[in-house]
């Protein structure tokens, strides 16, 4: 397995997701659904590693992708201006994608998957709501929330199909990527609700946003490389691909 095969697998999954949610008017004003290729990659790691991946798993993975597209559409609404046609249609796009994944799940009659993803969506939303609450939270509690937002639905998918051993790798990887995005945004002088919450908690703990973010990223990368190294269930080419992603991220950070 090489980089081309991995990229083709991700592209194929994206295409299948797009086919299930295409809508001419929504695409004209809001573009194609927002899909994070890193999330799709880690969603596909069991498949790339040769696990049993029948039509049911494929359809379930597509559904997870649609759920993320729906949530991403709602996440992209401007906080203080949802009055333009584009913004209103973005809301509708999220609702449309949500309707499609419920329709697909209903047609599949996969009640266990429906229950699992519903629980995952509820948990994700609860963690996102926390940035609007006034309750004081520690840095680690915020890291846990970010991890759930980024990877909770994939964890549900992995648990359902007995891929639980992949969860630590996927969770650490997606948390690293989100923290790196938050840090890059912060360095550009832009403040997100999450970075504001993290900065406040860091200050309350007597530290700085810069220190806690960078230290956590370094810690996670060290832990992740160790987990990958000792993961006996991983095929050597998959292990190398995962390690290469971490090392490329380290090189980028150091650069």
PDB file of C-alpha atoms in Angstrom:
ATOM      1  CA  UNK A   1       0.000   0.000   0.000  1.00  0.00           C
ATOM      2  CA  UNK A   2       1.416   3.400  -1.015  1.00  0.00           C
ATOM      3  CA  UNK A   3       0.377   7.031  -0.745  1.00  0.00           C
ATOM      4  CA  UNK A   4      -1.466   6.862  -4.064  1.00  0.00           C
ATOM      5  CA  UNK A   5      -3.590   3.922  -2.920  1.00  0.00           C
ATOM      6  CA  UNK A   6      -4.443   5.722   0.315  1.00  0.00           C
ATOM      7  CA  UNK A   7      -5.377   8.924  -1.498  1.00  0.00           C
ATOM      8  CA  UNK A   8      -7.474   7.004  -4.030  1.00  0.00           C
ATOM      9  CA  UNK A   9      -9.322   5.251  -1.189  1.00  0.00           C
ATOM     10  CA  UNK A  10     -10.084   8.590   0.453  1.00  0.00           C
ATOM     11  CA  UNK A  11     -11.170  10.082  -2.884  1.00  0.00           C
ATOM     12  CA  UNK A  12     -13.487   7.138  -3.535  1.00  0.00           C
ATOM     13  CA  UNK A  13     -15.133   7.521  -0.132  1.00  0.00           C
ATOM     14  CA  UNK A  14     -15.556  11.268  -0.718  1.00  0.00           C
ATOM     15  CA  UNK A  15     -17.165  10.608  -4.088  1.00  0.00           C
ATOM     16  CA  UNK A  16     -19.625   8.143  -2.586  1.00  0.00           C
ATOM     17  CA  UNK A  17     -20.526  10.644   0.139  1.00  0.00           C
ATOM     18  CA  UNK A  18     -20.993  13.433  -2.418  1.00  0.00           C
ATOM     19  CA  UNK A  19     -23.229  11.221  -4.557  1.00  0.00           C
ATOM     20  CA  UNK A  20     -25.523  10.603  -1.600  1.00  0.00           C
ATOM     21  CA  UNK A  21     -25.964  14.285  -0.701  1.00  0.00           C
ATOM     22  CA  UNK A  22     -25.677  16.108  -4.025  1.00  0.00           C
ATOM     23  CA  UNK A  23     -28.170  18.920  -4.552  1.00  0.00           C
ATOM     24  CA  UNK A  24     -27.746  21.409  -7.396  1.00  0.00           C
ATOM     25  CA  UNK A  25     -29.048  24.539  -5.613  1.00  0.00           C
ATOM     26  CA  UNK A  26     -27.153  23.898  -2.388  1.00  0.00           C
ATOM     27  CA  UNK A  27     -23.956  23.203  -4.311  1.00  0.00           C
ATOM     28  CA  UNK A  28     -24.366  26.456  -6.298  1.00  0.00           C
ATOM     29  CA  UNK A  29     -24.490  28.617  -3.174  1.00  0.00           C
ATOM     30  CA  UNK A  30     -22.606  26.622  -0.545  1.00  0.00           C
ATOM     31  CA  UNK A  31     -20.246  24.471  -2.607  1.00  0.00           C
ATOM     32  CA  UNK A  32     -19.656  20.782  -2.115  1.00  0.00           C
ATOM     33  CA  UNK A  33     -20.005  19.323   1.403  1.00  0.00           C
ATOM     34  CA  UNK A  34     -17.119  20.065   3.739  1.00  0.00           C
ATOM     35  CA  UNK A  35     -15.234  16.856   4.445  1.00  0.00           C
ATOM     36  CA  UNK A  36     -12.028  16.574   6.437  1.00  0.00           C
ATOM     37  CA  UNK A  37      -9.715  14.199   4.563  1.00  0.00           C
ATOM     38  CA  UNK A  38      -7.839  13.420   7.774  1.00  0.00           C
ATOM     39  CA  UNK A  39     -11.056  12.203   9.391  1.00  0.00           C
ATOM     40  CA  UNK A  40     -11.795  10.110   6.308  1.00  0.00           C
ATOM     41  CA  UNK A  41      -8.292   8.641   6.374  1.00  0.00           C
ATOM     42  CA  UNK A  42      -8.537   7.524   9.993  1.00  0.00           C
ATOM     43  CA  UNK A  43     -12.070   6.269   9.366  1.00  0.00           C
ATOM     44  CA  UNK A  44     -10.591   4.049   6.634  1.00  0.00           C
ATOM     45  CA  UNK A  45      -7.549   2.783   8.563  1.00  0.00           C
ATOM     46  CA  UNK A  46      -9.176  -0.577   9.501  1.00  0.00           C
ATOM     47  CA  UNK A  47     -10.060  -1.104   5.827  1.00  0.00           C
ATOM     48  CA  UNK A  48      -6.516  -0.178   4.750  1.00  0.00           C
ATOM     49  CA  UNK A  49      -5.214  -2.602   7.370  1.00  0.00           C
ATOM     50  CA  UNK A  50      -7.185  -5.502   5.853  1.00  0.00           C
ATOM     51  CA  UNK A  51     -10.024  -5.784   8.362  1.00  0.00           C
ATOM     52  CA  UNK A  52     -13.320  -7.290   7.270  1.00  0.00           C
ATOM     53  CA  UNK A  53     -14.994  -4.512   5.290  1.00  0.00           C
ATOM     54  CA  UNK A  54     -18.160  -5.663   3.613  1.00  0.00           C
ATOM     55  CA  UNK A  55     -20.965  -3.585   2.112  1.00  0.00           C
ATOM     56  CA  UNK A  56     -22.413  -2.920   5.563  1.00  0.00           C
ATOM     57  CA  UNK A  57     -19.179  -1.398   6.838  1.00  0.00           C
ATOM     58  CA  UNK A  58     -18.809   0.613   3.628  1.00  0.00           C
ATOM     59  CA  UNK A  59     -22.318   2.032   3.885  1.00  0.00           C
ATOM     60  CA  UNK A  60     -21.835   2.770   7.562  1.00  0.00           C
ATOM     61  CA  UNK A  61     -18.578   4.626   6.818  1.00  0.00           C
ATOM     62  CA  UNK A  62     -20.354   6.683   4.148  1.00  0.00           C
ATOM     63  CA  UNK A  63     -23.067   7.528   6.665  1.00  0.00           C
ATOM     64  CA  UNK A  64     -20.475   8.648   9.222  1.00  0.00           C
ATOM     65  CA  UNK A  65     -18.985  10.884   6.536  1.00  0.00           C
ATOM     66  CA  UNK A  66     -22.397  12.406   5.808  1.00  0.00           C
ATOM     67  CA  UNK A  67     -22.930  13.054   9.526  1.00  0.00           C
ATOM     68  CA  UNK A  68     -19.621  14.929   9.675  1.00  0.00           C
ATOM     69  CA  UNK A  69     -20.620  16.912   6.557  1.00  0.00           C
ATOM     70  CA  UNK A  70     -23.914  17.900   8.193  1.00  0.00           C
ATOM     71  CA  UNK A  71     -22.206  18.966  11.413  1.00  0.00           C
ATOM     72  CA  UNK A  72     -19.513  20.855   9.489  1.00  0.00           C
ATOM     73  CA  UNK A  73     -22.175  22.784   7.569  1.00  0.00           C
ATOM     74  CA  UNK A  74     -23.719  23.974  10.820  1.00  0.00           C
ATOM     75  CA  UNK A  75     -20.279  24.706  12.295  1.00  0.00           C
ATOM     76  CA  UNK A  76     -19.497  27.048   9.382  1.00  0.00           C
ATOM     77  CA  UNK A  77     -22.409  29.393  10.091  1.00  0.00           C
ATOM     78  CA  UNK A  78     -21.134  32.820  11.080  1.00  0.00           C
ATOM     79  CA  UNK A  79     -21.771  33.359  14.763  1.00  0.00           C
ATOM     80  CA  UNK A  80     -23.362  36.773  14.429  1.00  0.00           C
ATOM     81  CA  UNK A  81     -24.641  36.911  10.845  1.00  0.00           C
ATOM     82  CA  UNK A  82     -26.834  34.172   9.450  1.00  0.00           C
ATOM     83  CA  UNK A  83     -29.021  36.482   7.374  1.00  0.00           C
ATOM     84  CA  UNK A  84     -27.466  36.236   3.900  1.00  0.00           C
ATOM     85  CA  UNK A  85     -28.798  33.818   1.319  1.00  0.00           C
ATOM     86  CA  UNK A  86     -25.550  31.847   1.456  1.00  0.00           C
ATOM     87  CA  UNK A  87     -25.694  31.559   5.231  1.00  0.00           C
ATOM     88  CA  UNK A  88     -29.342  30.546   5.225  1.00  0.00           C
ATOM     89  CA  UNK A  89     -28.639  27.935   2.561  1.00  0.00           C
ATOM     90  CA  UNK A  90     -25.696  26.643   4.581  1.00  0.00           C
ATOM     91  CA  UNK A  91     -28.128  26.005   7.433  1.00  0.00           C
ATOM     92  CA  UNK A  92     -30.423  24.225   5.010  1.00  0.00           C
ATOM     93  CA  UNK A  93     -27.480  22.231   3.648  1.00  0.00           C
ATOM     94  CA  UNK A  94     -26.733  20.934   7.139  1.00  0.00           C
ATOM     95  CA  UNK A  95     -30.387  20.032   7.601  1.00  0.00           C
ATOM     96  CA  UNK A  96     -30.486  18.372   4.184  1.00  0.00           C
ATOM     97  CA  UNK A  97     -27.411  16.254   4.920  1.00  0.00           C
ATOM     98  CA  UNK A  98     -28.912  15.317   8.278  1.00  0.00           C
ATOM     99  CA  UNK A  99     -32.093  14.202   6.549  1.00  0.00           C
ATOM    100  CA  UNK A 100     -30.100  12.133   4.081  1.00  0.00           C
ATOM    101  CA  UNK A 101     -28.162  10.197   6.706  1.00  0.00           C
ATOM    102  CA  UNK A 102     -31.349   9.492   8.647  1.00  0.00           C
ATOM    103  CA  UNK A 103     -32.976   8.317   5.424  1.00  0.00           C
ATOM    104  CA  UNK A 104     -30.017   6.080   4.584  1.00  0.00           C
ATOM    105  CA  UNK A 105     -29.963   4.639   8.092  1.00  0.00           C
ATOM    106  CA  UNK A 106     -33.712   4.007   7.993  1.00  0.00           C
ATOM    107  CA  UNK A 107     -33.430   2.226   4.647  1.00  0.00           C
ATOM    108  CA  UNK A 108     -30.590   0.071   5.946  1.00  0.00           C
ATOM    109  CA  UNK A 109     -32.644  -0.843   9.040  1.00  0.00           C
ATOM    110  CA  UNK A 110     -29.374  -0.909  10.953  1.00  0.00           C
ATOM    111  CA  UNK A 111     -30.913  -0.046  14.314  1.00  0.00           C
ATOM    112  CA  UNK A 112     -27.664  -0.556  16.227  1.00  0.00           C
ATOM    113  CA  UNK A 113     -25.833   1.913  13.993  1.00  0.00           C
ATOM    114  CA  UNK A 114     -28.688   4.408  14.291  1.00  0.00           C
ATOM    115  CA  UNK A 115     -28.531   4.201  18.081  1.00  0.00           C
ATOM    116  CA  UNK A 116     -24.735   4.436  18.134  1.00  0.00           C
ATOM    117  CA  UNK A 117     -24.484   7.468  15.841  1.00  0.00           C
ATOM    118  CA  UNK A 118     -27.368   9.217  17.595  1.00  0.00           C
ATOM    119  CA  UNK A 119     -25.544   8.849  20.908  1.00  0.00           C
ATOM    120  CA  UNK A 120     -22.369  10.135  19.276  1.00  0.00           C
ATOM    121  CA  UNK A 121     -24.112  13.202  17.833  1.00  0.00           C
ATOM    122  CA  UNK A 122     -25.692  14.047  21.185  1.00  0.00           C
ATOM    123  CA  UNK A 123     -22.326  13.755  22.963  1.00  0.00           C
ATOM    124  CA  UNK A 124     -20.578  15.871  20.324  1.00  0.00           C
ATOM    125  CA  UNK A 125     -23.171  18.629  20.556  1.00  0.00           C
ATOM    126  CA  UNK A 126     -22.993  18.609  24.351  1.00  0.00           C
ATOM    127  CA  UNK A 127     -19.228  19.149  24.173  1.00  0.00           C
ATOM    128  CA  UNK A 128     -19.633  21.970  21.647  1.00  0.00           C
ATOM    129  CA  UNK A 129     -22.213  23.677  23.842  1.00  0.00           C
ATOM    130  CA  UNK A 130     -19.699  23.862  26.701  1.00  0.00           C
ATOM    131  CA  UNK A 131     -17.888  26.804  25.053  1.00  0.00           C
ATOM    132  CA  UNK A 132     -21.015  28.899  25.658  1.00  0.00           C
ATOM    133  CA  UNK A 133     -21.311  27.977  29.326  1.00  0.00           C
ATOM    134  CA  UNK A 134     -19.818  29.961  32.187  1.00  0.00           C
ATOM    135  CA  UNK A 135     -18.625  26.971  34.219  1.00  0.00           C
ATOM    136  CA  UNK A 136     -14.869  26.885  34.783  1.00  0.00           C
ATOM    137  CA  UNK A 137     -13.141  23.910  33.156  1.00  0.00           C
ATOM    138  CA  UNK A 138      -9.562  22.660  33.207  1.00  0.00           C
ATOM    139  CA  UNK A 139      -7.336  22.489  30.145  1.00  0.00           C
ATOM    140  CA  UNK A 140      -7.561  18.676  30.136  1.00  0.00           C
ATOM    141  CA  UNK A 141     -11.355  18.869  30.196  1.00  0.00           C
ATOM    142  CA  UNK A 142     -11.232  21.098  27.118  1.00  0.00           C
ATOM    143  CA  UNK A 143      -8.849  18.676  25.420  1.00  0.00           C
ATOM    144  CA  UNK A 144     -11.328  15.871  26.141  1.00  0.00           C
ATOM    145  CA  UNK A 145     -14.123  17.936  24.600  1.00  0.00           C
ATOM    146  CA  UNK A 146     -12.091  18.702  21.487  1.00  0.00           C
ATOM    147  CA  UNK A 147     -11.212  15.026  21.143  1.00  0.00           C
ATOM    148  CA  UNK A 148     -14.881  14.046  21.290  1.00  0.00           C
ATOM    149  CA  UNK A 149     -15.839  16.708  18.741  1.00  0.00           C
ATOM    150  CA  UNK A 150     -13.176  15.516  16.315  1.00  0.00           C
ATOM    151  CA  UNK A 151     -13.299  11.754  16.751  1.00  0.00           C
ATOM    152  CA  UNK A 152     -16.319  10.691  18.821  1.00  0.00           C
ATOM    153  CA  UNK A 153     -18.405   9.537  15.861  1.00  0.00           C
ATOM    154  CA  UNK A 154     -15.553   7.512  14.384  1.00  0.00           C
ATOM    155  CA  UNK A 155     -15.030   5.923  17.809  1.00  0.00           C
ATOM    156  CA  UNK A 156     -18.687   4.865  17.797  1.00  0.00           C
ATOM    157  CA  UNK A 157     -18.219   3.333  14.355  1.00  0.00           C
ATOM    158  CA  UNK A 158     -15.060   1.502  15.465  1.00  0.00           C
ATOM    159  CA  UNK A 159     -16.745   0.174  18.607  1.00  0.00           C
ATOM    160  CA  UNK A 160     -19.731  -1.088  16.640  1.00  0.00           C
ATOM    161  CA  UNK A 161     -17.644  -3.065  14.168  1.00  0.00           C
ATOM    162  CA  UNK A 162     -15.038  -4.353  16.658  1.00  0.00           C
ATOM    163  CA  UNK A 163     -12.275  -1.983  15.549  1.00  0.00           C
ATOM    164  CA  UNK A 164     -11.756  -0.598  19.070  1.00  0.00           C
ATOM    165  CA  UNK A 165      -8.003  -1.207  19.034  1.00  0.00           C
ATOM    166  CA  UNK A 166      -7.696   1.561  16.433  1.00  0.00           C
ATOM    167  CA  UNK A 167      -9.364   4.167  18.647  1.00  0.00           C
ATOM    168  CA  UNK A 168      -6.266   5.424  20.568  1.00  0.00           C
ATOM    169  CA  UNK A 169      -4.378   6.030  17.307  1.00  0.00           C
ATOM    170  CA  UNK A 170      -7.310   7.791  15.678  1.00  0.00           C
ATOM    171  CA  UNK A 171      -8.180   9.914  18.738  1.00  0.00           C
ATOM    172  CA  UNK A 172      -4.629  11.129  19.350  1.00  0.00           C
ATOM    173  CA  UNK A 173      -4.086  11.859  15.658  1.00  0.00           C
ATOM    174  CA  UNK A 174      -7.248  13.904  15.193  1.00  0.00           C
ATOM    175  CA  UNK A 175      -6.705  15.776  18.458  1.00  0.00           C
ATOM    176  CA  UNK A 176      -3.193  16.731  17.325  1.00  0.00           C
ATOM    177  CA  UNK A 177      -4.520  18.001  14.006  1.00  0.00           C
ATOM    178  CA  UNK A 178      -7.263  20.061  15.639  1.00  0.00           C
ATOM    179  CA  UNK A 179      -4.861  21.594  18.162  1.00  0.00           C
ATOM    180  CA  UNK A 180      -2.452  22.461  15.354  1.00  0.00           C
ATOM    181  CA  UNK A 181      -5.292  24.198  13.479  1.00  0.00           C
ATOM    182  CA  UNK A 182      -6.297  26.090  16.616  1.00  0.00           C
ATOM    183  CA  UNK A 183      -2.687  27.142  17.207  1.00  0.00           C
ATOM    184  CA  UNK A 184      -2.209  28.278  13.587  1.00  0.00           C
ATOM    185  CA  UNK A 185      -5.442  30.287  13.724  1.00  0.00           C
ATOM    186  CA  UNK A 186      -4.402  31.885  17.004  1.00  0.00           C
ATOM    187  CA  UNK A 187      -0.990  32.859  15.605  1.00  0.00           C
ATOM    188  CA  UNK A 188      -2.758  34.634  12.741  1.00  0.00           C
ATOM    189  CA  UNK A 189      -4.487  36.796  15.317  1.00  0.00           C
ATOM    190  CA  UNK A 190      -7.858  35.111  14.962  1.00  0.00           C
ATOM    191  CA  UNK A 191      -9.761  33.871  17.996  1.00  0.00           C
ATOM    192  CA  UNK A 192     -12.210  30.983  17.963  1.00  0.00           C
ATOM    193  CA  UNK A 193     -14.615  30.184  20.749  1.00  0.00           C
ATOM    194  CA  UNK A 194     -12.514  27.148  21.603  1.00  0.00           C
ATOM    195  CA  UNK A 195      -9.193  29.002  21.637  1.00  0.00           C
ATOM    196  CA  UNK A 196     -10.761  31.661  23.840  1.00  0.00           C
ATOM    197  CA  UNK A 197     -11.915  28.973  26.275  1.00  0.00           C
ATOM    198  CA  UNK A 198      -8.485  27.323  26.271  1.00  0.00           C
ATOM    199  CA  UNK A 199      -6.707  30.623  26.820  1.00  0.00           C
ATOM    200  CA  UNK A 200      -8.923  31.453  29.781  1.00  0.00           C
ATOM    201  CA  UNK A 201      -8.340  28.045  31.390  1.00  0.00           C
ATOM    202  CA  UNK A 202      -4.597  28.298  30.806  1.00  0.00           C
ATOM    203  CA  UNK A 203      -4.471  31.718  32.445  1.00  0.00           C
ATOM    204  CA  UNK A 204      -6.534  30.438  35.372  1.00  0.00           C
ATOM    205  CA  UNK A 205      -3.976  27.628  35.809  1.00  0.00           C
ATOM    206  CA  UNK A 206      -1.084  30.094  35.757  1.00  0.00           C
ATOM    207  CA  UNK A 207       0.131  29.238  32.256  1.00  0.00           C
ATOM    208  CA  UNK A 208      -0.268  30.609  28.743  1.00  0.00           C
ATOM    209  CA  UNK A 209      -2.224  29.437  25.723  1.00  0.00           C
ATOM    210  CA  UNK A 210       1.002  29.057  23.756  1.00  0.00           C
ATOM    211  CA  UNK A 211       2.624  26.830  26.358  1.00  0.00           C
ATOM    212  CA  UNK A 212      -0.315  24.505  26.999  1.00  0.00           C
ATOM    213  CA  UNK A 213      -1.072  23.995  23.301  1.00  0.00           C
ATOM    214  CA  UNK A 214       2.500  23.353  22.227  1.00  0.00           C
ATOM    215  CA  UNK A 215       3.260  21.101  25.188  1.00  0.00           C
ATOM    216  CA  UNK A 216       0.119  19.047  24.555  1.00  0.00           C
ATOM    217  CA  UNK A 217       0.938  18.637  20.869  1.00  0.00           C
ATOM    218  CA  UNK A 218       4.473  17.429  21.664  1.00  0.00           C
ATOM    219  CA  UNK A 219       3.150  15.048  24.330  1.00  0.00           C
ATOM    220  CA  UNK A 220       0.516  13.602  22.006  1.00  0.00           C
ATOM    221  CA  UNK A 221       2.965  13.081  19.150  1.00  0.00           C
ATOM    222  CA  UNK A 222       5.397  11.255  21.423  1.00  0.00           C
ATOM    223  CA  UNK A 223       2.604   9.041  22.775  1.00  0.00           C
ATOM    224  CA  UNK A 224       1.184   8.423  19.303  1.00  0.00           C
ATOM    225  CA  UNK A 225       4.486   7.248  17.838  1.00  0.00           C
ATOM    226  CA  UNK A 226       4.847   4.809  20.737  1.00  0.00           C
ATOM    227  CA  UNK A 227       1.306   3.479  20.292  1.00  0.00           C
ATOM    228  CA  UNK A 228       1.892   2.948  16.573  1.00  0.00           C
ATOM    229  CA  UNK A 229       5.278   1.315  17.136  1.00  0.00           C
ATOM    230  CA  UNK A 230       3.882  -1.283  19.549  1.00  0.00           C
ATOM    231  CA  UNK A 231       0.570  -1.887  17.726  1.00  0.00           C
ATOM    232  CA  UNK A 232       1.087  -5.511  16.713  1.00  0.00           C
ATOM    233  CA  UNK A 233      -2.262  -5.618  14.872  1.00  0.00           C
ATOM    234  CA  UNK A 234      -1.058  -3.114  12.280  1.00  0.00           C
ATOM    235  CA  UNK A 235       0.398  -4.309   9.000  1.00  0.00           C
ATOM    236  CA  UNK A 236       3.866  -2.917   8.360  1.00  0.00           C
ATOM    237  CA  UNK A 237       2.821  -0.695   5.448  1.00  0.00           C
ATOM    238  CA  UNK A 238      -0.076   0.783   7.422  1.00  0.00           C
ATOM    239  CA  UNK A 239       2.211   1.349  10.392  1.00  0.00           C
ATOM    240  CA  UNK A 240       4.677   3.148   8.134  1.00  0.00           C
ATOM    241  CA  UNK A 241       1.914   5.314   6.655  1.00  0.00           C
ATOM    242  CA  UNK A 242       0.714   6.319  10.121  1.00  0.00           C
ATOM    243  CA  UNK A 243       4.244   7.042  11.327  1.00  0.00           C
ATOM    244  CA  UNK A 244       4.962   9.084   8.205  1.00  0.00           C
ATOM    245  CA  UNK A 245       1.956  11.301   8.927  1.00  0.00           C
ATOM    246  CA  UNK A 246       3.132  12.000  12.456  1.00  0.00           C
ATOM    247  CA  UNK A 247       6.719  12.639  11.377  1.00  0.00           C
ATOM    248  CA  UNK A 248       5.590  14.954   8.563  1.00  0.00           C
ATOM    249  CA  UNK A 249       3.574  16.880  11.113  1.00  0.00           C
ATOM    250  CA  UNK A 250       6.588  17.115  13.419  1.00  0.00           C
ATOM    251  CA  UNK A 251       8.762  18.387  10.558  1.00  0.00           C
ATOM    252  CA  UNK A 252       6.137  20.956   9.646  1.00  0.00           C
ATOM    253  CA  UNK A 253       5.887  22.147  13.243  1.00  0.00           C
ATOM    254  CA  UNK A 254       9.641  22.421  13.629  1.00  0.00           C
ATOM    255  CA  UNK A 255       9.936  24.191  10.306  1.00  0.00           C
TER     256      UNK A 255
END
